[in-house]
PDB file of N, CA and C in Angstrom:
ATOM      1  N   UNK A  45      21.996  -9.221 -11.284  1.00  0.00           N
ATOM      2  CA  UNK A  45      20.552  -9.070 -11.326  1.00  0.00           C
ATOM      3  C   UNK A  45      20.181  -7.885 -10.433  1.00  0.00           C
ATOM      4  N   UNK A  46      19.437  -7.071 -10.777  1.00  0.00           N
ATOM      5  CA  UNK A  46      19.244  -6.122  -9.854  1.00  0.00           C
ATOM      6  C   UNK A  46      17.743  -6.424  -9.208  1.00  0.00           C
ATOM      7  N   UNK A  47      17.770  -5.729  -8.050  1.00  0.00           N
ATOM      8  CA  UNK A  47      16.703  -5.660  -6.998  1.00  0.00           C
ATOM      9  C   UNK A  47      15.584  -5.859  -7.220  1.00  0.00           C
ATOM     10  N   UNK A  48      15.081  -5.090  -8.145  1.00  0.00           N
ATOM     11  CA  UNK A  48      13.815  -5.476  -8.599  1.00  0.00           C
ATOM     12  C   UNK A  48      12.743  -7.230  -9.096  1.00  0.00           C
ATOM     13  N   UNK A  49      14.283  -7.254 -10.322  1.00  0.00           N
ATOM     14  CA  UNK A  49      14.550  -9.318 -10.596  1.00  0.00           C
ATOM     15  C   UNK A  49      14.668  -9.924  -9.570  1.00  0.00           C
ATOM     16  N   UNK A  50      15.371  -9.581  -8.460  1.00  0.00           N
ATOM     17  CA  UNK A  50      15.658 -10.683  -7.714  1.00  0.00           C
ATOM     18  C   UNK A  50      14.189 -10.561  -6.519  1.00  0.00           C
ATOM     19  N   UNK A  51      13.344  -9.500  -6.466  1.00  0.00           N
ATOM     20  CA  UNK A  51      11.601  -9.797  -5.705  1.00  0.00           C
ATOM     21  C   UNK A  51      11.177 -10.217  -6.558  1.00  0.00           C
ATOM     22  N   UNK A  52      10.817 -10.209  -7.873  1.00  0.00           N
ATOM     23  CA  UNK A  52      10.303 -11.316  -9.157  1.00  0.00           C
ATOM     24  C   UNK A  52      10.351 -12.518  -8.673  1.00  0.00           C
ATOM     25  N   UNK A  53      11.709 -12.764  -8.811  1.00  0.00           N
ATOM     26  CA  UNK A  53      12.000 -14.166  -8.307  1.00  0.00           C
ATOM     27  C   UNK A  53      12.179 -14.758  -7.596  1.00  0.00           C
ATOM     28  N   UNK A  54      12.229 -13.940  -6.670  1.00  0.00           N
ATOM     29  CA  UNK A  54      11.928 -14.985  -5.326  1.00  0.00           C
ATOM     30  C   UNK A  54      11.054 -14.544  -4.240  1.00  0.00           C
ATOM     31  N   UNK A  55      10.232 -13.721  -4.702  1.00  0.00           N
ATOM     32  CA  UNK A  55       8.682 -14.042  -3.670  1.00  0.00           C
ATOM     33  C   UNK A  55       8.146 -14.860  -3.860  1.00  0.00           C
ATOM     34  N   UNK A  56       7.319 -15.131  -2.522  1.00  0.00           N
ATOM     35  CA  UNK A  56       6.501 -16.242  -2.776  1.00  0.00           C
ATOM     36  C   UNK A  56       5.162 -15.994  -3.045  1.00  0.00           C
ATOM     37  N   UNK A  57       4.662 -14.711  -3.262  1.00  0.00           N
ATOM     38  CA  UNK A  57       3.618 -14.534  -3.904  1.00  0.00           C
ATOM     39  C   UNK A  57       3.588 -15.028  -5.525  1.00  0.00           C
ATOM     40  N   UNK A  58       2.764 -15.326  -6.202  1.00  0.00           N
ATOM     41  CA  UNK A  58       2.367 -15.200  -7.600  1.00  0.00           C
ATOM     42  C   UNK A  58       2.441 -14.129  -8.158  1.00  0.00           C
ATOM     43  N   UNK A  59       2.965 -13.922  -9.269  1.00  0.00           N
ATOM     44  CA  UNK A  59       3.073 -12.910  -9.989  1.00  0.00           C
ATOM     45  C   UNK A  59       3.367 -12.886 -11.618  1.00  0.00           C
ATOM     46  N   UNK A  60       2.222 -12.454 -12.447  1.00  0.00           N
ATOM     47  CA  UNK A  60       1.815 -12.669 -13.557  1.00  0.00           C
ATOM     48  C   UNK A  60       1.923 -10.919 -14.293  1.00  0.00           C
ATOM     49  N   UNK A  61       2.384 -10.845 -15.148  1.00  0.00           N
ATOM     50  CA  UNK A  61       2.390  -9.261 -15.968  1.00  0.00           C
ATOM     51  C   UNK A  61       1.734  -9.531 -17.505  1.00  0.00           C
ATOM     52  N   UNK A  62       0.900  -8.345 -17.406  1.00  0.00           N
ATOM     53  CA  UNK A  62       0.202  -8.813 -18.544  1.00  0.00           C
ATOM     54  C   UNK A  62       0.542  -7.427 -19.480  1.00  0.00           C
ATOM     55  N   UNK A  63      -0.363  -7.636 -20.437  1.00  0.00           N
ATOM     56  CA  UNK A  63      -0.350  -6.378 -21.607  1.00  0.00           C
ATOM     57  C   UNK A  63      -1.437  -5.788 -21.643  1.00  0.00           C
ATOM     58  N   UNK A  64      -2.258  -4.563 -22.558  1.00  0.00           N
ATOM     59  CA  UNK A  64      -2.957  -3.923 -22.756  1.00  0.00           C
ATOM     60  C   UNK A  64      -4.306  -5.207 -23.059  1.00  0.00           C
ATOM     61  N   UNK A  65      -4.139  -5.735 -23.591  1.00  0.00           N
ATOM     62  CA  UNK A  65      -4.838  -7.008 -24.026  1.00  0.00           C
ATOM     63  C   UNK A  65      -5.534  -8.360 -23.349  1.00  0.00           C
ATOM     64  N   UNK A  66      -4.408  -8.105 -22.130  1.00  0.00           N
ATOM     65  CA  UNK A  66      -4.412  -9.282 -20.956  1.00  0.00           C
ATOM     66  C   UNK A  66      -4.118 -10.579 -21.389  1.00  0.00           C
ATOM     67  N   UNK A  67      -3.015 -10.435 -22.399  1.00  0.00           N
ATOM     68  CA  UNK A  67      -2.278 -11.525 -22.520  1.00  0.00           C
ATOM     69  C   UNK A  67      -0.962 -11.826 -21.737  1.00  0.00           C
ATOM     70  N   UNK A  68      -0.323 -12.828 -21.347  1.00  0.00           N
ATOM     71  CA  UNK A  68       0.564 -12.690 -20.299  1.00  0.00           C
ATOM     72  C   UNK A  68       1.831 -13.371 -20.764  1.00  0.00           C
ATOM     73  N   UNK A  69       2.693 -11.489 -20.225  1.00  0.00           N
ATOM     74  CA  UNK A  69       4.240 -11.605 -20.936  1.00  0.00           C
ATOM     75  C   UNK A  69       5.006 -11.842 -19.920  1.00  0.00           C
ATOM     76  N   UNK A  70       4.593 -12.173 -18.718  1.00  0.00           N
ATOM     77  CA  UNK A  70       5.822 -12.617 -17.686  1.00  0.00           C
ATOM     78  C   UNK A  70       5.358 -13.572 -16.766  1.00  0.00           C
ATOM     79  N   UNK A  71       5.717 -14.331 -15.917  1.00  0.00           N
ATOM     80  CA  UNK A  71       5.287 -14.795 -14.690  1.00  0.00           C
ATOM     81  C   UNK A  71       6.436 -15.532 -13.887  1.00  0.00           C
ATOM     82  N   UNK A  72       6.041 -15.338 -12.875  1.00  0.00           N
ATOM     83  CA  UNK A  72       7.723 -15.815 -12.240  1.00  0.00           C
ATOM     84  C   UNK A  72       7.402 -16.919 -11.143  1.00  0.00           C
ATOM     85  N   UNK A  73       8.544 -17.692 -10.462  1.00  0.00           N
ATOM     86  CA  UNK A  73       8.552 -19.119 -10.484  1.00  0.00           C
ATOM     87  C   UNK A  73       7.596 -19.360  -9.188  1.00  0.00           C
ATOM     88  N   UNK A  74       7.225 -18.542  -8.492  1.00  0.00           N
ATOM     89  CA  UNK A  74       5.776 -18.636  -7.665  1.00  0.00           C
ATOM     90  C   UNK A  74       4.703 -19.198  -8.344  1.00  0.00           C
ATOM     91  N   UNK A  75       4.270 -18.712  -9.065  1.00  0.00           N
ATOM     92  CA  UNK A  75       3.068 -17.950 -10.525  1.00  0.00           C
ATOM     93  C   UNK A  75       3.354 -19.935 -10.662  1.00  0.00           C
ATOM     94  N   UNK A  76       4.731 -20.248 -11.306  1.00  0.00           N
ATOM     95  CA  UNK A  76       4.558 -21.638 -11.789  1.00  0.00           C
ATOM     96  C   UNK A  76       4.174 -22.669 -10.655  1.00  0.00           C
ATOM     97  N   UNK A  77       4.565 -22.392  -9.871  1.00  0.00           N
ATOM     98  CA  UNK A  77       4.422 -24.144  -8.758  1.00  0.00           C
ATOM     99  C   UNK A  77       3.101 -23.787  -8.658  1.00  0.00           C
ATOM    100  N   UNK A  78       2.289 -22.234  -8.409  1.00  0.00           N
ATOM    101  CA  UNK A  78       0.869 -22.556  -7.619  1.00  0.00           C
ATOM    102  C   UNK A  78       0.259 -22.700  -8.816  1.00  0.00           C
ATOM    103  N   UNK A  79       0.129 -22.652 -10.106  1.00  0.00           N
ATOM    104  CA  UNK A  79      -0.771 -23.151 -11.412  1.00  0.00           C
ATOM    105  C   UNK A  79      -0.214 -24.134 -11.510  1.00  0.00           C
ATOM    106  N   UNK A  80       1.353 -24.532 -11.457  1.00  0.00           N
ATOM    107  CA  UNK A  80       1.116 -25.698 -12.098  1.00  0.00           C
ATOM    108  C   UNK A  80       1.918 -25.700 -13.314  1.00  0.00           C
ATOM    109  N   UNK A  81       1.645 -24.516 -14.182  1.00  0.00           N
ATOM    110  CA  UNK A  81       1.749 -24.170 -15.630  1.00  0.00           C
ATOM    111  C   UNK A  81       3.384 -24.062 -15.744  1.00  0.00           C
ATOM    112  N   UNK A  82       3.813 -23.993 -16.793  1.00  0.00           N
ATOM    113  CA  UNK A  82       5.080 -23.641 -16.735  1.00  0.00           C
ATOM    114  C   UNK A  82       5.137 -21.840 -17.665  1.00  0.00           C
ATOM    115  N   UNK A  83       6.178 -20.968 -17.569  1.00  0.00           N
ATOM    116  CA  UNK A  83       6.066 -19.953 -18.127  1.00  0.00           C
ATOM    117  C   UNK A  83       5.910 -20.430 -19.658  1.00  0.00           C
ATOM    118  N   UNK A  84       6.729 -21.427 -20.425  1.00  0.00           N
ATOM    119  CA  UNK A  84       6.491 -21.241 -21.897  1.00  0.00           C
ATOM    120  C   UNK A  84       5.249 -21.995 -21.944  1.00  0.00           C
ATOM    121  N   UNK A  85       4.420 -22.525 -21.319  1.00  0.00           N
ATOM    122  CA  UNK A  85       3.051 -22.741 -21.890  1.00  0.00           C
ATOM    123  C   UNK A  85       2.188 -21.675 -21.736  1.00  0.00           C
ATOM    124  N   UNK A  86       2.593 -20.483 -20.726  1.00  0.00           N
ATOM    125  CA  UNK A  86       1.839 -19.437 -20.584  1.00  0.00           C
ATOM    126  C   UNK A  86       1.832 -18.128 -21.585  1.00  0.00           C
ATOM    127  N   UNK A  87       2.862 -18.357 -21.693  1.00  0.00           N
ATOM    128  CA  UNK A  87       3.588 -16.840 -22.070  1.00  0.00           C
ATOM    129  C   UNK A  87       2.736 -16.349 -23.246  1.00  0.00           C
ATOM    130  N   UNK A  88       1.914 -15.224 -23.227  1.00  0.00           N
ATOM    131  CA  UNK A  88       1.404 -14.841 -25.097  1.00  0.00           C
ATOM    132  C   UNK A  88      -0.241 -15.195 -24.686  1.00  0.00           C
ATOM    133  N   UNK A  89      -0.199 -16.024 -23.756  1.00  0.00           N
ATOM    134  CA  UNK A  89      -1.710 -16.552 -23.768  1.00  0.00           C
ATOM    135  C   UNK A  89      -2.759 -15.041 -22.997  1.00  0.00           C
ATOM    136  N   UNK A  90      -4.131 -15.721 -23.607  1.00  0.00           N
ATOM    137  CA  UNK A  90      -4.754 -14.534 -22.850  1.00  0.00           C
ATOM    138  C   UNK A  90      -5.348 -15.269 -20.845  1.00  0.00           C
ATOM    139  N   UNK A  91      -5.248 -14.580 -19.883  1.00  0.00           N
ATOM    140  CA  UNK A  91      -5.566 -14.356 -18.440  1.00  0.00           C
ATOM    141  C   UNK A  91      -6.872 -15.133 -18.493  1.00  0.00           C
ATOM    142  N   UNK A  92      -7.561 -15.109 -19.431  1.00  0.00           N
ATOM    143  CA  UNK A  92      -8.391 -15.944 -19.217  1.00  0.00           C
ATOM    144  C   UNK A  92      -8.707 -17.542 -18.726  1.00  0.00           C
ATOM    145  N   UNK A  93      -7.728 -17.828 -19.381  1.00  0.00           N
ATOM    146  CA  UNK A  93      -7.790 -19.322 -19.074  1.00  0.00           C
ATOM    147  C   UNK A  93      -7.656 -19.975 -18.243  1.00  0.00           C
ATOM    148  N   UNK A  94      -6.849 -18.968 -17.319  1.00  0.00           N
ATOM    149  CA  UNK A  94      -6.549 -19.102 -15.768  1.00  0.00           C
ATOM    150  C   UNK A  94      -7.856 -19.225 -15.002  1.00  0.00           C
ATOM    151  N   UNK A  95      -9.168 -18.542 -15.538  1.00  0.00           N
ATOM    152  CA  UNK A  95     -10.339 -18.808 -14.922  1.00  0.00           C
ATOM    153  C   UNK A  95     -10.804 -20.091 -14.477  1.00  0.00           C
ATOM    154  N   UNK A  96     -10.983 -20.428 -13.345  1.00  0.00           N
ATOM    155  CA  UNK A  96     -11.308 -21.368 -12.614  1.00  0.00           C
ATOM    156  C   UNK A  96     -12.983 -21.501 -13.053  1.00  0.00           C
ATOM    157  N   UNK A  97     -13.385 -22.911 -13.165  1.00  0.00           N
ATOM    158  CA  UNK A  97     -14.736 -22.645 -13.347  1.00  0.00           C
ATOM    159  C   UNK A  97     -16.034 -22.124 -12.222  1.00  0.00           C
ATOM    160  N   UNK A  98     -15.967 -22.405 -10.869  1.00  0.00           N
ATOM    161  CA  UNK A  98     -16.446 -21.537  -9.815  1.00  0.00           C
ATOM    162  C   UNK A  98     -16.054 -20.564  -9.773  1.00  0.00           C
ATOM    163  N   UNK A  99     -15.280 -19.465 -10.482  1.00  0.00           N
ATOM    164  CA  UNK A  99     -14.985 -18.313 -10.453  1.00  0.00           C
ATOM    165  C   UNK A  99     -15.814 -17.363 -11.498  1.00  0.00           C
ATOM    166  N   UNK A 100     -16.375 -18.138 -11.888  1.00  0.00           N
ATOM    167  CA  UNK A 100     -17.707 -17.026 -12.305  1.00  0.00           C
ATOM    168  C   UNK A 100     -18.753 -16.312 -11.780  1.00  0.00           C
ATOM    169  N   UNK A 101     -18.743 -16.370 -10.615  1.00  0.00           N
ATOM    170  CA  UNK A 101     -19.478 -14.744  -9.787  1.00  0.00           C
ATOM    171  C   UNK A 101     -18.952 -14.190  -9.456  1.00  0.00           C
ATOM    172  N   UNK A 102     -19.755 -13.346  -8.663  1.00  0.00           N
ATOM    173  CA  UNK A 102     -19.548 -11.604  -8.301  1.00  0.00           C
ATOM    174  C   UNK A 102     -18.058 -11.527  -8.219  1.00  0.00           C
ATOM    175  N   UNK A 103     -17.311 -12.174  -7.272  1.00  0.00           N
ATOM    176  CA  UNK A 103     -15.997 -11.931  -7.023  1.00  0.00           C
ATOM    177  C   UNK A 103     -14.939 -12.140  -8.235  1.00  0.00           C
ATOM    178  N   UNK A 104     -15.246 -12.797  -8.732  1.00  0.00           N
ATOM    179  CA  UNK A 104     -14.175 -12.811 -10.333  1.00  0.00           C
ATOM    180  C   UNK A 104     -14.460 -11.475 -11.374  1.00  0.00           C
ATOM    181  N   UNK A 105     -16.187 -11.169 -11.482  1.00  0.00           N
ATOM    182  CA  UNK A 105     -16.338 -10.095 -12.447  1.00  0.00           C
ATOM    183  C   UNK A 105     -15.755  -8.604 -11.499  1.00  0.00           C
ATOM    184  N   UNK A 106     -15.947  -8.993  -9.844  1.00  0.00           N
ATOM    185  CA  UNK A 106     -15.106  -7.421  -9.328  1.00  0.00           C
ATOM    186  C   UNK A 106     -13.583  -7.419  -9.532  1.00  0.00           C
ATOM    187  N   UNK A 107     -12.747  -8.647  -9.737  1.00  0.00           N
ATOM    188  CA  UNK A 107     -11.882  -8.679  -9.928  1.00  0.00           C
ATOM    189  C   UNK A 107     -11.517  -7.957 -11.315  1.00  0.00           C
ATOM    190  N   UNK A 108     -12.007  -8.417 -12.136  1.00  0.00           N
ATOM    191  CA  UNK A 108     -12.101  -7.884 -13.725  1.00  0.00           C
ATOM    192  C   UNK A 108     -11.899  -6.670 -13.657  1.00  0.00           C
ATOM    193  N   UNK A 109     -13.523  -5.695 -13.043  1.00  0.00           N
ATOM    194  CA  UNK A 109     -13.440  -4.635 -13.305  1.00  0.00           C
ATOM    195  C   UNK A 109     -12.244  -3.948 -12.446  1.00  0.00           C
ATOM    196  N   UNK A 110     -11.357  -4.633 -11.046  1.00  0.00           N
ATOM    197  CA  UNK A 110     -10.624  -3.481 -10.732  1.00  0.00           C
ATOM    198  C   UNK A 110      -9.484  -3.989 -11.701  1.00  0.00           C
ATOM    199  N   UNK A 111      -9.224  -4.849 -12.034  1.00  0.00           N
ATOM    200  CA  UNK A 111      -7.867  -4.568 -13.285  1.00  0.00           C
ATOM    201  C   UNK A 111      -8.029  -3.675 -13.990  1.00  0.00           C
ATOM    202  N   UNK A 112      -9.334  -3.641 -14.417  1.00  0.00           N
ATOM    203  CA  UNK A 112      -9.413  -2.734 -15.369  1.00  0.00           C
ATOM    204  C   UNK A 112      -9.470  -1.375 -15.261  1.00  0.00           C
ATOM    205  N   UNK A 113      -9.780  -1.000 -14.310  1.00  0.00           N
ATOM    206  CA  UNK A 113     -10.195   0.097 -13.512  1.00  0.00           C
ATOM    207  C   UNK A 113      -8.795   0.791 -12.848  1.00  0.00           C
ATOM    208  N   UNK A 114      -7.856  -0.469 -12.276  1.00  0.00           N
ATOM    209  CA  UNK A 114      -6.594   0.348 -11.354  1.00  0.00           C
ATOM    210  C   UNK A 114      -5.494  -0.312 -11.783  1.00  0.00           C
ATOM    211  N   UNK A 115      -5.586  -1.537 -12.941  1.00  0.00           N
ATOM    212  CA  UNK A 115      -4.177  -2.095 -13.603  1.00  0.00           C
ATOM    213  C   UNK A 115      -3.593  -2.941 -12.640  1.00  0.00           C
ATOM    214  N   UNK A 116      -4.458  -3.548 -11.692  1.00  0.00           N
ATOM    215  CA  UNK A 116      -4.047  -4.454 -10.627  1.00  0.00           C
ATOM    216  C   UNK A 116      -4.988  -5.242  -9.641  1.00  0.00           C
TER     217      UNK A 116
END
């Protein structure tokens, strides 16, 4: 496994990769214990759903726009 795979997988940050679309083609085993989710229920889905329902103000739509804005 090289270097890169092996910070994927074993930080303990969350970490989710998405597509042009913001559907999500990766997430690694952080990403699973703190959702919960497992990768094959995620995988393909769109980022949305991850929305928490108090996460609809200001701070979720600035979030939005800097993905969109800086891809992160």
């Amino acid at each position: 496994m090289d270097r890169l795979a092996l910070v994927f997988e074993r930080t303990g940050e969350s970490i989710a990769l998405f597509d042009a679309d913001y559907r999500i083609l990766e997430v690694n085993p952080a990403f699973e214990s703190l959702t919960g989710y497992s990768a094959s229920e995620v995988l393909g889905r769109s980022a949305e759903f991850l929305r928490a329902p108090r996460s609809s103000g200001p701070s979720h739509a600035q979030m939005w726009r800097q993905l969109q804005a800086q891809g992160r």
